[in-house]
XYZ file of C-alpha atoms in Angstrom:
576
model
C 0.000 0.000 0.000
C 1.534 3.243 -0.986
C 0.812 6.277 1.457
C 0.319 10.044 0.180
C 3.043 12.750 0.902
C 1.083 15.852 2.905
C 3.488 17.454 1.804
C 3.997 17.209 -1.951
C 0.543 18.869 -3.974
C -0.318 17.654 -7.523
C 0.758 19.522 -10.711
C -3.596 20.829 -11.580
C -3.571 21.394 -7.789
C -0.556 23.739 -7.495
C -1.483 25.747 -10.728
C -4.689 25.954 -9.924
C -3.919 27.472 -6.546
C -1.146 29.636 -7.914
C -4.043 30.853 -10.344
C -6.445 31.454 -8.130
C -3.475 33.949 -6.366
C -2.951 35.771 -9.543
C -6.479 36.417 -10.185
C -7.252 37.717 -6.474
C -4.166 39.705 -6.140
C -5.955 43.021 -7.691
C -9.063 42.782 -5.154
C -6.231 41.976 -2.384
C -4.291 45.540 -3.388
C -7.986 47.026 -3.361
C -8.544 45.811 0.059
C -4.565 46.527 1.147
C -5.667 50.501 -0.501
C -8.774 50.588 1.445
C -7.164 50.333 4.611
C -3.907 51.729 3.815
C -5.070 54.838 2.263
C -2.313 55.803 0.681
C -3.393 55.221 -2.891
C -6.208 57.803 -2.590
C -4.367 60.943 -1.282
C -1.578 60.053 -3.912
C -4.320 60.013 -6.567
C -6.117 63.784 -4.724
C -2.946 65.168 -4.225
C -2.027 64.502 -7.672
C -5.505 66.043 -9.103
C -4.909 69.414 -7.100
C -1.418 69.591 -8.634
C -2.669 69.126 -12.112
C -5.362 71.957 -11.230
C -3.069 74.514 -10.058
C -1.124 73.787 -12.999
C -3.805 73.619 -15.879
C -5.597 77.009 -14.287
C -2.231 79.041 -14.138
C -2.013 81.289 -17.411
C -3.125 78.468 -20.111
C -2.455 78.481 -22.762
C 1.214 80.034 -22.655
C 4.781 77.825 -22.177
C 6.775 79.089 -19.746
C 10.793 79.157 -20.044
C 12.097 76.008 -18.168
C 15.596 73.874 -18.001
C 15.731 72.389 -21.268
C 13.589 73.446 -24.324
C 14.589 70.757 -26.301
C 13.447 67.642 -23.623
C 9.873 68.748 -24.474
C 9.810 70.108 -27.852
C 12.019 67.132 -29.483
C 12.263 64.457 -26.503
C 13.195 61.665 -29.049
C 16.305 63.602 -30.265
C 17.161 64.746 -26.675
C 17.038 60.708 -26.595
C 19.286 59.734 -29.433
C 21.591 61.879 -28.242
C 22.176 60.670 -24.892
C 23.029 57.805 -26.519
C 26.024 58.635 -27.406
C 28.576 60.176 -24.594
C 30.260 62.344 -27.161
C 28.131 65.319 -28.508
C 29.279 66.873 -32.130
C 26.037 68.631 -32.759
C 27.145 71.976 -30.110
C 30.158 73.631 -30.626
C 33.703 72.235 -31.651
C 32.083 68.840 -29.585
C 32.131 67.558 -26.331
C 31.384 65.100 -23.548
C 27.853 65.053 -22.613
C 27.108 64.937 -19.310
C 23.556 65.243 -19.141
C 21.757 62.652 -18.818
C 18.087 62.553 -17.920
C 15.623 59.579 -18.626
C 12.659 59.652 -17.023
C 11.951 63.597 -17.406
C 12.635 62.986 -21.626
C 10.408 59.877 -21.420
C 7.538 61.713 -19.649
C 7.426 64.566 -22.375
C 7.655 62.259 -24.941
C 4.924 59.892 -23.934
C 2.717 63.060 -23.365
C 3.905 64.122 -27.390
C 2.959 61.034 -28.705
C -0.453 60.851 -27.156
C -0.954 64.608 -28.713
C -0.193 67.075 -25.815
C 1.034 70.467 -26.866
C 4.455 71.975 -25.495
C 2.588 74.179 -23.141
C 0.423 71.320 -21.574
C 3.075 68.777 -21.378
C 4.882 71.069 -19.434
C 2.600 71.845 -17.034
C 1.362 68.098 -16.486
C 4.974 67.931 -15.833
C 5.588 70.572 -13.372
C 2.061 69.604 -11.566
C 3.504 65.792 -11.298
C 6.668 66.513 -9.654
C 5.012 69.120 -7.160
C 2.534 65.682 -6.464
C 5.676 63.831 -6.136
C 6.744 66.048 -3.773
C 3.633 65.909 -1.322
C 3.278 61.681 -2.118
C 6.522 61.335 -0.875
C 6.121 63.226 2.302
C 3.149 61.154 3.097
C 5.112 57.994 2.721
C 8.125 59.545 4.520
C 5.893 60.454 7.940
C 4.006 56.678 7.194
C 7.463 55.738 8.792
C 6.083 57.212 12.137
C 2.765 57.519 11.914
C 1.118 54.299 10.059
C -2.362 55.127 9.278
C -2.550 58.217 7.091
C -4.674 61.355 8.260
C -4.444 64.791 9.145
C -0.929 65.032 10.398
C 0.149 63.392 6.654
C -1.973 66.070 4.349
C -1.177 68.790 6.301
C 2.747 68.302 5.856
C 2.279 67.247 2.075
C -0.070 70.470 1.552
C 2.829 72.529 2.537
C 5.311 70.840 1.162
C 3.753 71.119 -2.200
C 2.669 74.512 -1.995
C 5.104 76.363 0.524
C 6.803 79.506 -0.271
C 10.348 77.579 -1.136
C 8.460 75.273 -3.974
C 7.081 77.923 -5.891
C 10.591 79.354 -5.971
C 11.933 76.694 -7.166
C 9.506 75.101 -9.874
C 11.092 76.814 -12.727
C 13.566 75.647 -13.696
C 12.319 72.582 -13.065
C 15.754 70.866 -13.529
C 16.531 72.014 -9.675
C 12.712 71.210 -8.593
C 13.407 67.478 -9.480
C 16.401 67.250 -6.795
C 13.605 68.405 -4.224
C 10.368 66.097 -5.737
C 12.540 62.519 -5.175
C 14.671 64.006 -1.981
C 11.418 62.224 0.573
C 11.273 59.442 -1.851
C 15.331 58.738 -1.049
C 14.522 59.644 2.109
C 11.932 57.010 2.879
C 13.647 54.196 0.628
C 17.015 54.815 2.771
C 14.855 54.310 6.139
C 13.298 51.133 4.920
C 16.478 49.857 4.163
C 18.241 50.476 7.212
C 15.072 48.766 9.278
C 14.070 46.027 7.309
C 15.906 42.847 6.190
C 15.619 43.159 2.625
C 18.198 46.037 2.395
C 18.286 44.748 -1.611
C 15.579 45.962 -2.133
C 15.239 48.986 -0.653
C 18.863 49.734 -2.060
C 17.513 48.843 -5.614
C 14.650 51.295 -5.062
C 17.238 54.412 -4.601
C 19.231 53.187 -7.461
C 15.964 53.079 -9.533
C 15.141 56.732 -8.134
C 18.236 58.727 -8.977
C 18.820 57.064 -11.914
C 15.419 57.822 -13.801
C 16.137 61.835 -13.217
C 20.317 61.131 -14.180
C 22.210 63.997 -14.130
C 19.412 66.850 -14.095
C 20.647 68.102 -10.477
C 24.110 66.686 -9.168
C 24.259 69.171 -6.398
C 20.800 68.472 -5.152
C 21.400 64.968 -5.207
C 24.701 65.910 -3.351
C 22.420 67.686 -0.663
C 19.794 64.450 -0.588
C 22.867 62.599 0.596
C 22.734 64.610 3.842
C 19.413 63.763 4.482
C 20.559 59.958 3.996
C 23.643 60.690 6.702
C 20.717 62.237 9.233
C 18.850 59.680 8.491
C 21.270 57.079 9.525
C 22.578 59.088 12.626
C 19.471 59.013 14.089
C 17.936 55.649 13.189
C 21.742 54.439 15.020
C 22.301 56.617 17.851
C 18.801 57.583 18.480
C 16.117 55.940 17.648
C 18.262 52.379 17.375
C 16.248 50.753 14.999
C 19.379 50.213 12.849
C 22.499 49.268 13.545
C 26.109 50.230 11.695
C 25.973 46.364 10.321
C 22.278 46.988 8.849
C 23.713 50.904 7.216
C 26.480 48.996 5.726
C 24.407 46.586 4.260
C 22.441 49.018 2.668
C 25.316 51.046 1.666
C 27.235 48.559 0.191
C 24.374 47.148 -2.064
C 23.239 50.545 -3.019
C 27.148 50.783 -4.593
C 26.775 47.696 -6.284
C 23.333 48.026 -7.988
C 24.174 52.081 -8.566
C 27.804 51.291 -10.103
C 26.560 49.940 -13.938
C 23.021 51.538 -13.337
C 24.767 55.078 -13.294
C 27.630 53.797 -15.054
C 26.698 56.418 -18.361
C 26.032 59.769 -15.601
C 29.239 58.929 -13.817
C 31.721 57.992 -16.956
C 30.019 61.279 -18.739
C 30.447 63.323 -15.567
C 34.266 62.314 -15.447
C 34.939 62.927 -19.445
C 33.387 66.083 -19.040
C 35.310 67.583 -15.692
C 36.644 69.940 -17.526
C 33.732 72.028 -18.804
C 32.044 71.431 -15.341
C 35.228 72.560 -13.957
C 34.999 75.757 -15.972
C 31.464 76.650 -14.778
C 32.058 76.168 -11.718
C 34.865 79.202 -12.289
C 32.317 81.297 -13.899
C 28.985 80.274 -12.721
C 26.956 81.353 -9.397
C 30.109 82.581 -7.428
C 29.451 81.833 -3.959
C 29.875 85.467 -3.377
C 26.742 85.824 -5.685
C 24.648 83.152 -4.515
C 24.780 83.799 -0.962
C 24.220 87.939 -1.115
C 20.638 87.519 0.183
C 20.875 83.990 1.466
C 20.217 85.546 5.758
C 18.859 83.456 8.410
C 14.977 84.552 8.159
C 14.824 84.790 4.442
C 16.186 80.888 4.353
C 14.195 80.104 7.162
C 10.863 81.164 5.019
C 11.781 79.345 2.285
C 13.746 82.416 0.346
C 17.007 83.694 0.167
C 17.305 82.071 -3.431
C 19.561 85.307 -5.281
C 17.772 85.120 -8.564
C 14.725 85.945 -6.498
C 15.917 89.523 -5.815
C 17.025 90.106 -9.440
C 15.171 92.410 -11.584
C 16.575 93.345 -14.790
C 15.033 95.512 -18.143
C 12.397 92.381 -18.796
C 11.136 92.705 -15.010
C 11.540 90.236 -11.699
C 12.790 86.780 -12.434
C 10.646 85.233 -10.326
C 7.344 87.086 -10.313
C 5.277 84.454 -8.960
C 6.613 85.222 -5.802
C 6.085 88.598 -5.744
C 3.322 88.649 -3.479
C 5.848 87.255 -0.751
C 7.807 90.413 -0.414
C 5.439 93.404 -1.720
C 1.859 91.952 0.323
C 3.069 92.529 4.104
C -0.246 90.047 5.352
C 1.406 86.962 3.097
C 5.022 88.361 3.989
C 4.283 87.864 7.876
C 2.481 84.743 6.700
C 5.192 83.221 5.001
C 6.796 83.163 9.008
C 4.127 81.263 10.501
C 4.614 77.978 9.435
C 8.535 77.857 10.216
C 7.398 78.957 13.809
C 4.880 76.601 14.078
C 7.633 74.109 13.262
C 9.915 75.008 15.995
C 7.362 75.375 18.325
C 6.591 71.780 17.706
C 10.230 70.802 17.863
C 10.899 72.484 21.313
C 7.275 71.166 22.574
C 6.892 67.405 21.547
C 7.938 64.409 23.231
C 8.098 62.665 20.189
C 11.622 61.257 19.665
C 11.472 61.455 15.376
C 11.434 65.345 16.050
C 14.886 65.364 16.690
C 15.461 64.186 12.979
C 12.969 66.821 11.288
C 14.359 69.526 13.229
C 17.967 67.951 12.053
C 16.455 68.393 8.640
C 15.379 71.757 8.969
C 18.598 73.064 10.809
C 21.103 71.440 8.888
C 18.703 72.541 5.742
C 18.883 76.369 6.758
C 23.032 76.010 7.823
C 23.653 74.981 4.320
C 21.423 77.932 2.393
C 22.865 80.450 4.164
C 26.149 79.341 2.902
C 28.722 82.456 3.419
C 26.119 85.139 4.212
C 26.720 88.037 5.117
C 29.109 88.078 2.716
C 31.459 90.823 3.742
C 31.682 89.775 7.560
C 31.113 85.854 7.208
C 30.279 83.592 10.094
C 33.114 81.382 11.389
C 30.464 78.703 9.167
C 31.046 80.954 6.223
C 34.403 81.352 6.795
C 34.946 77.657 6.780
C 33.238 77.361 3.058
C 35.265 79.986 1.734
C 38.402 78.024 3.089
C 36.722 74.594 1.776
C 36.194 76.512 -1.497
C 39.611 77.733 -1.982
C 41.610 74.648 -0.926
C 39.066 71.886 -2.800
C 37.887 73.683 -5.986
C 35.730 70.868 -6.261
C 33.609 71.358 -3.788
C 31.907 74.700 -4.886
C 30.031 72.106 -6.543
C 28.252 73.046 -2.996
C 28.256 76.948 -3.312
C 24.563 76.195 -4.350
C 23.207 76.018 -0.901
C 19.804 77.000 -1.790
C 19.457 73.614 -3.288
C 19.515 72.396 0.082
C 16.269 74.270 0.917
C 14.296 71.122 0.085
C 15.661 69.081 3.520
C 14.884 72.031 5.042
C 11.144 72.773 4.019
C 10.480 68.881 4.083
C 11.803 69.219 8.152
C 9.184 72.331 8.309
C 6.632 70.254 6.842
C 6.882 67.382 8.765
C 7.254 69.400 12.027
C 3.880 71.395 10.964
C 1.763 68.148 10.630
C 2.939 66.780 13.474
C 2.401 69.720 15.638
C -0.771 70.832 14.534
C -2.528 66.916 15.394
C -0.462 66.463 18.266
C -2.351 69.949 19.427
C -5.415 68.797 18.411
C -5.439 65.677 20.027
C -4.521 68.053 23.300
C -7.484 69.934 22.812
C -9.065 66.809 22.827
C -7.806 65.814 26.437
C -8.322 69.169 27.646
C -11.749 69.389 26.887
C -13.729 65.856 27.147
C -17.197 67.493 26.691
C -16.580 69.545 23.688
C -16.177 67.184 20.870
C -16.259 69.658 18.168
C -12.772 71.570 19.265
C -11.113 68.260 18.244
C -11.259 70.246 14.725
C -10.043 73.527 16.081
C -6.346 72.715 15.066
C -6.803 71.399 12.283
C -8.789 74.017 10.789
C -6.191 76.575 11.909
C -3.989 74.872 10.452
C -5.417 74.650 6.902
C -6.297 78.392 7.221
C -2.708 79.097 7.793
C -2.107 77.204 4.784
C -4.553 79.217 2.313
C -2.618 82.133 3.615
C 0.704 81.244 3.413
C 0.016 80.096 -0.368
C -2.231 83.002 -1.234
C 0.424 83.602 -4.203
C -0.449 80.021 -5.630
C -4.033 80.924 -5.877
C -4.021 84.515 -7.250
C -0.867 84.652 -9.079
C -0.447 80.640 -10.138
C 2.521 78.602 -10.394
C 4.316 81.045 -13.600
C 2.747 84.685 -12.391
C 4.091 86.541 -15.585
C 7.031 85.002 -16.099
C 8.658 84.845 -19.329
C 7.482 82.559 -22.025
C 5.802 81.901 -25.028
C 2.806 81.582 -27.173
C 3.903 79.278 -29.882
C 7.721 79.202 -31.829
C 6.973 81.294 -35.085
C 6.676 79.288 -38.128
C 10.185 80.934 -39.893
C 12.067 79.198 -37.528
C 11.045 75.840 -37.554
C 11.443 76.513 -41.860
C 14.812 78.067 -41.597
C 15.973 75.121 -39.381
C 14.734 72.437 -41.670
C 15.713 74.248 -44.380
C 19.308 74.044 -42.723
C 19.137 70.700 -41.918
C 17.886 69.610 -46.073
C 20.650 70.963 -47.676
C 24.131 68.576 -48.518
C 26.495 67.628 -46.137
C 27.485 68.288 -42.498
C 28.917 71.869 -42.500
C 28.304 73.700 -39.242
C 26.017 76.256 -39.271
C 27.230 79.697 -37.201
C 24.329 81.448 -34.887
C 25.365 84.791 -34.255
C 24.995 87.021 -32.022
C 24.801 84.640 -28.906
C 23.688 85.576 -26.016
C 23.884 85.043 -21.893
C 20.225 84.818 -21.868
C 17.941 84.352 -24.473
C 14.893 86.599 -25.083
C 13.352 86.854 -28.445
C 10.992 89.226 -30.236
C 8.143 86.223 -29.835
C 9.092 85.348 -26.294
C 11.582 83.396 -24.486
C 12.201 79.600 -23.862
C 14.988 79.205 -21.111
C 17.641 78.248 -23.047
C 17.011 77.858 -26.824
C 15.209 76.721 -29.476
C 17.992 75.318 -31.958
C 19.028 72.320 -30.268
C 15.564 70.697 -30.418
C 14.709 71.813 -34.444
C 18.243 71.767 -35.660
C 20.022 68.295 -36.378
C 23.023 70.051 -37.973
C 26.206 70.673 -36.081
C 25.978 74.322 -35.113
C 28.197 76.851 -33.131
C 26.474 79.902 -30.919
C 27.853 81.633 -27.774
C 26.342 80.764 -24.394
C 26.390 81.658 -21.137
C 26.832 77.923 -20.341
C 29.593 76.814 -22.144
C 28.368 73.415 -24.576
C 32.427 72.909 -25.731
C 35.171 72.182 -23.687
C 36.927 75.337 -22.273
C 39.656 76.427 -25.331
C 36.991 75.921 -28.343
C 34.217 77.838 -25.570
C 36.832 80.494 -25.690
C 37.290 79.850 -29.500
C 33.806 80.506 -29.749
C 32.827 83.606 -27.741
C 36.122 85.271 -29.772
C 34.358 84.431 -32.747
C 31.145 86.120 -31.503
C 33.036 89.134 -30.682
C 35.101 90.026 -33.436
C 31.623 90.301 -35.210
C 30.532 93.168 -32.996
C 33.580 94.901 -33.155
C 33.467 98.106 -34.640
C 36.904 97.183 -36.281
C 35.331 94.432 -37.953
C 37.563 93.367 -41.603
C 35.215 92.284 -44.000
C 35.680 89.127 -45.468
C 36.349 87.385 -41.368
C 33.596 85.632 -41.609
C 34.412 83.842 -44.448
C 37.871 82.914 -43.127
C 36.509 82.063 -40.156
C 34.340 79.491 -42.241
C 37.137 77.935 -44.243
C 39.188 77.282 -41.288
C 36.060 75.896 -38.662
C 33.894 73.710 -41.150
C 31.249 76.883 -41.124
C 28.951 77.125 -43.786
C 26.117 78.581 -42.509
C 26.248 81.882 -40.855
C 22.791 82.795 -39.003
C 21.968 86.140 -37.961
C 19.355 86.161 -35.414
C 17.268 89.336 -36.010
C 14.645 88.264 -33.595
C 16.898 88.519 -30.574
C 15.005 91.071 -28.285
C 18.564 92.957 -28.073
C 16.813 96.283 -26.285
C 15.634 94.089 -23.517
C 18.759 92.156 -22.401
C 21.145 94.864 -23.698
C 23.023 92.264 -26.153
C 24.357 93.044 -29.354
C 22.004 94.217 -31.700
C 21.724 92.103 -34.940
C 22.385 93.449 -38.754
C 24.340 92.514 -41.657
C-alpha cells in the first residue's frame, strides 16, 4: 500500500492554486488601498497639482531647463546615446543625462499634448511627487494616514520655497525625489531586505540622471541624518544593517549610473569651468540671511530684476503683500514650536532636517563679515575647488522645508489631540487645530491661488513658423557643415518670447556653433567661440572674417538672429 506525501501537492492542484493567487491579487491591493489609504491621497494630491497647474495662465509655455526635452524628446534621446556630442560647438562630452523627465514629455507628445500642456502636467507631477513622498516619509512614524500626513504634504507642495523653485524645473526634481530617497534609505536600514530597498534608490536617482548633481549631493545629507538618528537615536538600525544598505546601493548604482558617472568624469573639464564662472558663492549667498532661508527664500535670482522685469514674479506677493510676507513666518514657527514642545523622539530628525537645511542655504552670508560657518566654506572653497560644486546652498532648501513640513503636521494633530484631552465634553474643538492649520495654509500660499505657479514670467505663445522653416531648411541641404548662430547671447529673449535656453538644439540636427552663457564645448573651443562672436561686434570688424573664419572651422552657414530682443537684455544688436 503506498501512502500520500502531505506534503507534496499535484501539478492541476498547485497551478490551480497559484491561479487562483494571480487572479485575487488586484481585489487583495484594493482591500490593502482601502485600509492603507495611501493610494487615494496620492491620486487627490495629484488632481490638485494638475489643477493649479492647468488654471495658471493656459495656454502660454513658460521658459524652463531644457527646451529641447519637451519640444524634441526623441532627439534629446538619441543623443544621450552617445557620450560624445558633435552637434554643439567644436564637440564635447555630454554629461547630461536625464531619462525619465525625456520619457515623460515624450509619452505626453505622442499621445498629442502640446508643449505648453506637457509642461505643465509635468511641473504639476513633480510638485505631487513632492507631497506623495512626504506622506510615505511620515508613514514611517505615523502608520495610518490622516491629518498630520496632508497637512505636511499640503505645505510641502505649496510652501513659499516650492514655488521658488519650480522653474527651472531641472533644480525642482532634486527636491520632488529628496522624501522618496529619504523614505527608501529608512526602509532599508530597518528592514531585512536592504536589496531591495537599495535597488529602489538606485531606480530613483537614476530615472532623473544627471538633471541636479548638487541636489542629489544635498539628498545625501538627508541619507547621513537619516542614519545618525535611526543608530544613535532611535536604534532601529544598527552600523551592520547601514552597511548593508550602503554597500548594495554601490553595487546596484555602479553599472546603473555607469553612463552619468563615466560622462560626468569625461566632461570635468567644462564642469570645472562653470564652476569658475557660474553662481560665485559670493553671488549666490548675497541675500541667502537666516529669516529669508528660514521662510523658504534667500534664493539670489529671487531679488534680481533686470530691463524684462523680476525673475521670479510668482513670488512677488511674498515680499510686496506685508499680510502673506508675515504669513510666510508662521509655518517655520509653528515648526519650531513643535520641535521644542513634543515628546516625540522622530522630532529630533525633522528639526535635524530643517537646521542642517537652513546652515547649508545660508552658505557664506553676510558676505562681507562671514560667520566662522562661512568662513569655513570659503576656506573649503579655496583649498578643494571641487567642492563649490556646494556653493549652491539653496538647493539644500528642500531638507529644510520637508523638516518644516513634517514638524507642521505633526504639531498641529499632536495639538489637536490636546485639545481633545483638555476638553472631554466639547467634541467639536477636536477640529479647532486642524482648521487653523489649513487656514494658515490658504494664507501662506495666497500667491499660488491669485498669481499661479508662472505669475508673468517669461514665455511663449507658440515658436513662429520661420524658424522651424529656416531650421529644416538648414538641416535639407548637402552635407554636415556647421552652421554659425550669431549674435549669442547670456540669456535668451526673443521678439516672440523666451524659452529658457534655446530653441535650436531641439529643431536643428546640424552641427551648429552659438555663444552661451553655459559653455556646450570644452573650455579652449568655448573660448574659440565667444572670440568668434566678438570680433563680429567689433566696430573694427575686416570684411571678409567671416568667411575665413568658415574655411578654417567647417562653417557654412552663418545665421543672424534678427529676432533677438537685443533692447531688452542689452546684447548686441543684430544686422548685416
Amino acid at each position: 500500500m503506498t501512502i500520500a506525501d502531505p506534503g507534496r501537492v499535484s501539478a492541476p492542484r498547485r497551478w490551480l492554486t497559484v491561479g487562483l493567487e494571480t487572479l485575487t491579487r488586484p481585489i487583495r491591493w484594493c482591500w490593502r488601498v482601502r485600509h492603507d489609504r495611501m493610494a487615494p491621497i496620492a491620486l487627490g494630491l495629484l488632481i490638485l497639482a494638475w489643477v493649479v497647474a492647468l488654471s495658471s495662465r493656459s495656454g502660454y509655455g513658460s521658459a524652463d531647463v531644457r527646451f529641447e526635452h519637451n519640444a524634441n524628446p526623441g532627439r534629446w534621446f538619441s543623443r544621450m546615446a552617445s557620450i560624445w556630442d558633435s552637434s554643439r560647438g567644436f564637440g564635447t562630452f555630454r554629461n547630461e543625462l536625464w531619462p525619465a523627465p525625456t520619457a515623460f514629455f515624450g509619452l505626453l507628445r505622442v499621445l498629442g499634448a502640446s508643449i505648453d500642456l506637457a509642461q505643465r502636467l509635468f511641473h504639476a507631477t513633480l510638485i505631487a511627487a513632492v507631497g506623495t513622498g512626504v506622506v510615505a516619509l511620515l508613514r514611517e512614524w505615523e502608520r495610518r494616514i490622516g491629518w498630520m500626513h496632508l497637512l505636511a504634504a499640503l505645505y510641502a507642495m505649496f510652501a513659499p520655497f516650492s514655488i521658488a523653485f519650480l522653474l527651472p524645473s531641472g533644480l525642482y526634481v532634486g527636491y520632488a525625489i529628496l522624501p522618496w530617497i529619504l523614505t527608501f534609505s529608512i526602509r532599508g536600514m530597518r528592514t531585512e531586505q536592504p536589496w531591495r530597498w537599495a535597488a529602489a534608490v538606485v531606480v530613483v536617482i537614476a530615472a532623473v540622471g544627471t538633471v541636479d548633481r548638487a541636489g542629489l549631493a544635498f539628498s545625501m545629507v538627508g541619507v547621513g541624518l537619516v542614519a545618525l538618528y535611526l543608530v544613535a537615536v532611535e536604534r532601529t538600525a544598527s552600523l551592520r544593517s547601514l552597511w548593508a544598505l550602503s554597500w548594495r546601493t554601490a553595487v546596484l548604482g555602479l553599472p546603473a549610473l555607469a553612463g552619468s558617472l563615466i560622462g560626468l568624469v569625461a566632461s570635468a573639464e567644462v564642469a570645472a569651468q562653470d564652476l569658475r564662472e557660474s553662481e560665485l558663492a559670493s553671488v549666490v549667498n548675497v541675500a541667502s540671511s537666516w529669516p529669508e532661508s528660514w521662510r523658504g527664500m534667500g534664493y539670489w535670482l529671487l531679488y534680481v530684476r533686470d530691463t524684462s522685469g523680476w525673475n521670479r514674479p510668482a513670488t512677488l506677493e511674498y515680499f510686496g503683500d506685508r499680510l502673506v510676507y508675515v504669513a510666510s513666518f508662521l509655518v517655520p514657527l509653528a515648526a519650531v514650536a513643535a520641535l521644542a514642545l513634543l515628546r516625540r523622539r522622530e522630532r529630533l530628525l525633522f528639526g535635524s532636517f530643517l537646521f542642517v537645511g537652513l546652515l547649508l542655504m545660508v552658505g557664506t552670508y553676510p558676505i562681507d563679515d562671514p560667520s566662522p560657518w562661512g568662513r569655513a566654506l570659503d576656506w573649503l572653497y579655496d583649498v578643494v575647488p571641487a567642492s563649490q560644486v556646494l556653493r549652491n546652498g539653496y538647493k539644500a532648501g528642500g531638507l529644510a522645508t520637508i523638516g518644516s513640513a513634517l514638524l507642521f503636521g505633526v504639531g498641529s494633530v499632536e495639538a489637536s489631540r490636546w485639545l481633545r484631552r483638555r476638553w472631554t465634553t466639547a467634541r467639536r474643538r477636536r477640529w479647532a487645530s486642524p482648521a487653523a492649520a489649513l487656514g494658515l495654509l490658504a494664507l501662506v500660499t495666497v500667491p499660488v491661488w491669485t498669481e499661479g505657479l508662472y505669475g508673468d514670467s517669461a514665455g511663449f505663445d507658440e515658436i513662429p513658423e520661420y524658424v522651424e522653416e529656416s531650421m529644416s531648411w538648414l538641416d535639407a541641404q548637402p552635407g554636415s557643415a556647421r552652421a554659425w548662430f550669431a549674435p549669442g547671447a547670456f540669456r535668451n529673449g526673443f521678439r516672440w518670447g523666451s524659452v529658457n535656453d534655446d530653441v535650436i538644439d531641439a529643431l536643428l540636427a546640424r552641427p551648429h556653433l552659438i555663444d552661451v552663457a553655459t559653455h556646450n564645448s570644452r573650455p579652449l573651443s568655448a573660448d574659440l567661440i565667444s572670440a568668434l562672436d566678438r570680433s563680429l561686434d567689433d566696430r573694427t570688424y575686416t570684411p571678409g572674417l567671416a568667411t575665413l573664419y568658415g574655411e578654417r572651422y567647417g562653417i557654412e552657414y552663418l545665421v543672424l538672429r534678427n529676432d533677438l530682443d537685443w533692447q531688452t537684455w542689452g546684447q548686441s544688436r543684430p544686422a548685416a
